[in-house]
Each structure stands twice: as structure tokens, then as C-alpha cells.
Amino acid sequence: MAKQDWGEERCYEEWMGGNLENFLYFRGLLVGFRVECTDHPTENSQVCMFQVKIVNPIRLFGKEISRVSKAEIEDLLLSNNLKYRELPNGTLQCKDRKLQFHFNDGNLDEVYFAG
């Protein structure tokens, strides 16, 4: 996949943190790769994580989840038979998948997946 296949120029944002050597980063999206990714992923690169900051509309299981409440995410997970637990910091984490939902002021702020 070439750099232009991602559809936009990379954009760094403060929430992304420091060393982004094996990452592509765009407005509201951070994508990590298992194989080095300096300018663009190679044919050997594999996505190993993504982190989405809710700045654009996002859908999960066909439902718009941008800025929904924790209770709405819990209902969505339960209705799709996904078991989860609440971490001490209030994050919801799926038990059988490495999917996490972070909240700010009671609303969804960030979705994180590592595989």
C-alpha cells in the first residue's frame, strides 16, 4: 500500500505522544505497524494497533458512536455478545479482544485496538 492510498497527508497531534517511527498518523488516527514504516508501509508491514481520537464520525457495528456515553457503549457491546470489564480508570476493555474505549466527561473520547 502506497502513501497516497491513505487518502490524506500525515498530521501529528499532541495526544499521539512521542516516538512514531513505526506509525502512520493522520487527524484523529494513529496506525501502528509490526515492520518498520518510515514513509509508508511495505508489503511486509502488518497493522498491529490503531488508536482513534473521536474528531470525525466513527461507526461500530453499524452504529454511530462518536461522543456516545459509556452506557451506550456498554449496551452496544452487550448486544453484540462482547464481554468487557471496566478498568479502574473508567476505560471499558473487551475481554476476548484487545479493544478499549476511553471516555472524557462521560462521553467516548478514544478507541484503541492492539492485535
PDB file of C-alpha atoms in Angstrom:
ATOM      1  CA  MET A   1       0.000   0.000   0.000  1.00  0.00           C
ATOM      2  CA  ALA A   2       1.435   3.341  -1.026  1.00  0.00           C
ATOM      3  CA  LYS A   3       1.297   6.540   0.990  1.00  0.00           C
ATOM      4  CA  GLN A   4      -1.325   8.045  -1.350  1.00  0.00           C
ATOM      5  CA  ASP A   5      -3.640   5.081  -0.650  1.00  0.00           C
ATOM      6  CA  TRP A   6      -4.272   6.507   2.829  1.00  0.00           C
ATOM      7  CA  GLY A   7      -6.066   9.464   1.242  1.00  0.00           C
ATOM      8  CA  GLU A   8      -4.557  12.366   3.149  1.00  0.00           C
ATOM      9  CA  GLU A   9      -1.319  13.865   4.382  1.00  0.00           C
ATOM     10  CA  ARG A  10       0.011  12.806   7.741  1.00  0.00           C
ATOM     11  CA  CYS A  11      -0.883  15.086  10.613  1.00  0.00           C
ATOM     12  CA  TYR A  12       0.731  14.944  14.068  1.00  0.00           C
ATOM     13  CA  GLU A  13      -1.406  15.800  17.124  1.00  0.00           C
ATOM     14  CA  GLU A  14      -0.263  16.178  20.767  1.00  0.00           C
ATOM     15  CA  TRP A  15      -2.290  13.190  22.045  1.00  0.00           C
ATOM     16  CA  MET A  16      -0.205  10.849  19.824  1.00  0.00           C
ATOM     17  CA  GLY A  17       2.847  11.113  22.051  1.00  0.00           C
ATOM     18  CA  GLY A  18       6.494  10.733  21.100  1.00  0.00           C
ATOM     19  CA  ASN A  19       8.316   8.124  19.022  1.00  0.00           C
ATOM     20  CA  LEU A  20       6.164   7.435  15.975  1.00  0.00           C
ATOM     21  CA  GLU A  21       8.776   5.586  13.928  1.00  0.00           C
ATOM     22  CA  ASN A  22       6.571   2.603  13.067  1.00  0.00           C
ATOM     23  CA  PHE A  23       3.358   4.587  12.737  1.00  0.00           C
ATOM     24  CA  LEU A  24       1.317   6.460  10.204  1.00  0.00           C
ATOM     25  CA  TYR A  25      -0.607   9.321  11.742  1.00  0.00           C
ATOM     26  CA  PHE A  26      -3.488  11.398  10.491  1.00  0.00           C
ATOM     27  CA  ARG A  27      -6.011  13.780  12.017  1.00  0.00           C
ATOM     28  CA  GLY A  28      -7.595  11.726  14.787  1.00  0.00           C
ATOM     29  CA  LEU A  29      -5.953   8.420  13.762  1.00  0.00           C
ATOM     30  CA  LEU A  30      -2.749   6.636  14.724  1.00  0.00           C
ATOM     31  CA  VAL A  31      -1.910   3.327  12.964  1.00  0.00           C
ATOM     32  CA  GLY A  32       0.985   1.165  14.203  1.00  0.00           C
ATOM     33  CA  PHE A  33       2.862  -1.453  12.166  1.00  0.00           C
ATOM     34  CA  ARG A  34       4.947  -4.511  13.129  1.00  0.00           C
ATOM     35  CA  VAL A  35       7.514  -3.878  10.397  1.00  0.00           C
ATOM     36  CA  GLU A  36       9.325  -0.553  10.161  1.00  0.00           C
ATOM     37  CA  CYS A  37       7.238   2.102   8.472  1.00  0.00           C
ATOM     38  CA  THR A  38       9.161   5.308   7.809  1.00  0.00           C
ATOM     39  CA  ASP A  39       7.300   6.921   4.900  1.00  0.00           C
ATOM     40  CA  HIS A  40       4.696   4.264   4.117  1.00  0.00           C
ATOM     41  CA  PRO A  41       4.017   0.598   4.934  1.00  0.00           C
ATOM     42  CA  THR A  42       5.711  -2.024   2.776  1.00  0.00           C
ATOM     43  CA  GLU A  43       4.254  -5.312   1.536  1.00  0.00           C
ATOM     44  CA  ASN A  44       5.725  -6.886   4.712  1.00  0.00           C
ATOM     45  CA  SER A  45       4.082  -4.413   7.086  1.00  0.00           C
ATOM     46  CA  GLN A  46       1.238  -5.597   9.313  1.00  0.00           C
ATOM     47  CA  VAL A  47      -1.093  -3.346  11.275  1.00  0.00           C
ATOM     48  CA  CYS A  48      -0.661  -4.163  14.954  1.00  0.00           C
ATOM     49  CA  MET A  49      -2.677  -1.356  16.532  1.00  0.00           C
ATOM     50  CA  PHE A  50      -4.821   1.645  15.872  1.00  0.00           C
ATOM     51  CA  GLN A  51      -5.941   4.464  18.065  1.00  0.00           C
ATOM     52  CA  VAL A  52      -8.810   6.729  17.076  1.00  0.00           C
ATOM     53  CA  LYS A  53      -9.384  10.075  18.740  1.00  0.00           C
ATOM     54  CA  ILE A  54     -13.012  10.997  18.219  1.00  0.00           C
ATOM     55  CA  VAL A  55     -12.709  14.063  15.977  1.00  0.00           C
ATOM     56  CA  ASN A  56     -14.603  12.643  12.995  1.00  0.00           C
ATOM     57  CA  PRO A  57     -17.712  10.440  12.925  1.00  0.00           C
ATOM     58  CA  ILE A  58     -16.943   6.784  13.675  1.00  0.00           C
ATOM     59  CA  ARG A  59     -19.176   3.717  13.416  1.00  0.00           C
ATOM     60  CA  LEU A  60     -19.076   0.378  15.201  1.00  0.00           C
ATOM     61  CA  PHE A  61     -21.462  -2.481  14.339  1.00  0.00           C
ATOM     62  CA  GLY A  62     -23.327  -0.062  12.064  1.00  0.00           C
ATOM     63  CA  LYS A  63     -23.993   2.452  14.853  1.00  0.00           C
ATOM     64  CA  GLU A  64     -22.595   5.978  15.027  1.00  0.00           C
ATOM     65  CA  ILE A  65     -20.561   6.048  18.262  1.00  0.00           C
ATOM     66  CA  SER A  66     -18.971   9.495  18.146  1.00  0.00           C
ATOM     67  CA  ARG A  67     -19.456  11.091  21.560  1.00  0.00           C
ATOM     68  CA  VAL A  68     -21.808   8.441  22.940  1.00  0.00           C
ATOM     69  CA  SER A  69     -21.976   7.698  26.657  1.00  0.00           C
ATOM     70  CA  LYS A  70     -20.352   4.799  28.486  1.00  0.00           C
ATOM     71  CA  ALA A  71     -23.795   3.241  28.976  1.00  0.00           C
ATOM     72  CA  GLU A  72     -24.428   3.363  25.213  1.00  0.00           C
ATOM     73  CA  ILE A  73     -21.096   1.628  24.500  1.00  0.00           C
ATOM     74  CA  GLU A  74     -21.904  -0.995  27.146  1.00  0.00           C
ATOM     75  CA  ASP A  75     -25.298  -1.620  25.500  1.00  0.00           C
ATOM     76  CA  LEU A  76     -23.647  -1.903  22.069  1.00  0.00           C
ATOM     77  CA  LEU A  77     -21.051  -4.384  23.350  1.00  0.00           C
ATOM     78  CA  LEU A  78     -23.666  -6.497  25.123  1.00  0.00           C
ATOM     79  CA  SER A  79     -25.993  -6.518  22.116  1.00  0.00           C
ATOM     80  CA  ASN A  80     -23.071  -7.866  20.039  1.00  0.00           C
ATOM     81  CA  ASN A  81     -22.164 -10.519  22.648  1.00  0.00           C
ATOM     82  CA  LEU A  82     -18.839  -8.906  23.551  1.00  0.00           C
ATOM     83  CA  LYS A  83     -17.777  -9.392  27.154  1.00  0.00           C
ATOM     84  CA  TYR A  84     -15.981  -6.457  28.713  1.00  0.00           C
ATOM     85  CA  ARG A  85     -14.720  -5.141  32.004  1.00  0.00           C
ATOM     86  CA  GLU A  86     -14.310  -1.671  33.386  1.00  0.00           C
ATOM     87  CA  LEU A  87     -10.750  -0.747  34.318  1.00  0.00           C
ATOM     88  CA  PRO A  88     -10.023   1.393  37.409  1.00  0.00           C
ATOM     89  CA  ASN A  89      -9.595   4.486  35.204  1.00  0.00           C
ATOM     90  CA  GLY A  90     -13.108   4.050  33.730  1.00  0.00           C
ATOM     91  CA  THR A  91     -11.929   2.562  30.431  1.00  0.00           C
ATOM     92  CA  LEU A  92     -14.062  -0.261  29.026  1.00  0.00           C
ATOM     93  CA  GLN A  93     -11.932  -3.172  27.762  1.00  0.00           C
ATOM     94  CA  CYS A  94     -13.256  -6.117  25.759  1.00  0.00           C
ATOM     95  CA  LYS A  95     -12.131  -9.387  27.359  1.00  0.00           C
ATOM     96  CA  ASP A  96     -11.625 -11.541  24.266  1.00  0.00           C
ATOM     97  CA  ARG A  97     -10.366  -8.720  22.017  1.00  0.00           C
ATOM     98  CA  LYS A  98      -7.828  -6.023  22.589  1.00  0.00           C
ATOM     99  CA  LEU A  99     -10.362  -3.255  22.131  1.00  0.00           C
ATOM    100  CA  GLN A 100     -10.636  -0.378  24.594  1.00  0.00           C
ATOM    101  CA  PHE A 101     -12.974   2.580  24.900  1.00  0.00           C
ATOM    102  CA  HIS A 102     -11.758   5.695  26.735  1.00  0.00           C
ATOM    103  CA  PHE A 103     -14.126   8.391  27.989  1.00  0.00           C
ATOM    104  CA  ASN A 104     -13.822  12.084  28.800  1.00  0.00           C
ATOM    105  CA  ASP A 105     -16.584  13.925  30.665  1.00  0.00           C
ATOM    106  CA  GLY A 106     -18.788  10.832  30.332  1.00  0.00           C
ATOM    107  CA  ASN A 107     -18.581  10.624  26.525  1.00  0.00           C
ATOM    108  CA  LEU A 108     -16.485   8.440  24.244  1.00  0.00           C
ATOM    109  CA  ASP A 109     -13.196  10.187  23.505  1.00  0.00           C
ATOM    110  CA  GLU A 110     -10.919   7.484  22.091  1.00  0.00           C
ATOM    111  CA  VAL A 111     -10.996   3.912  20.751  1.00  0.00           C
ATOM    112  CA  TYR A 112      -7.861   1.755  20.920  1.00  0.00           C
ATOM    113  CA  PHE A 113      -7.136  -1.655  19.400  1.00  0.00           C
ATOM    114  CA  ALA A 114      -3.937  -3.715  19.550  1.00  0.00           C
ATOM    115  CA  GLY A 115      -3.634  -7.127  17.985  1.00  0.00           C
TER     116      GLY A 115
END
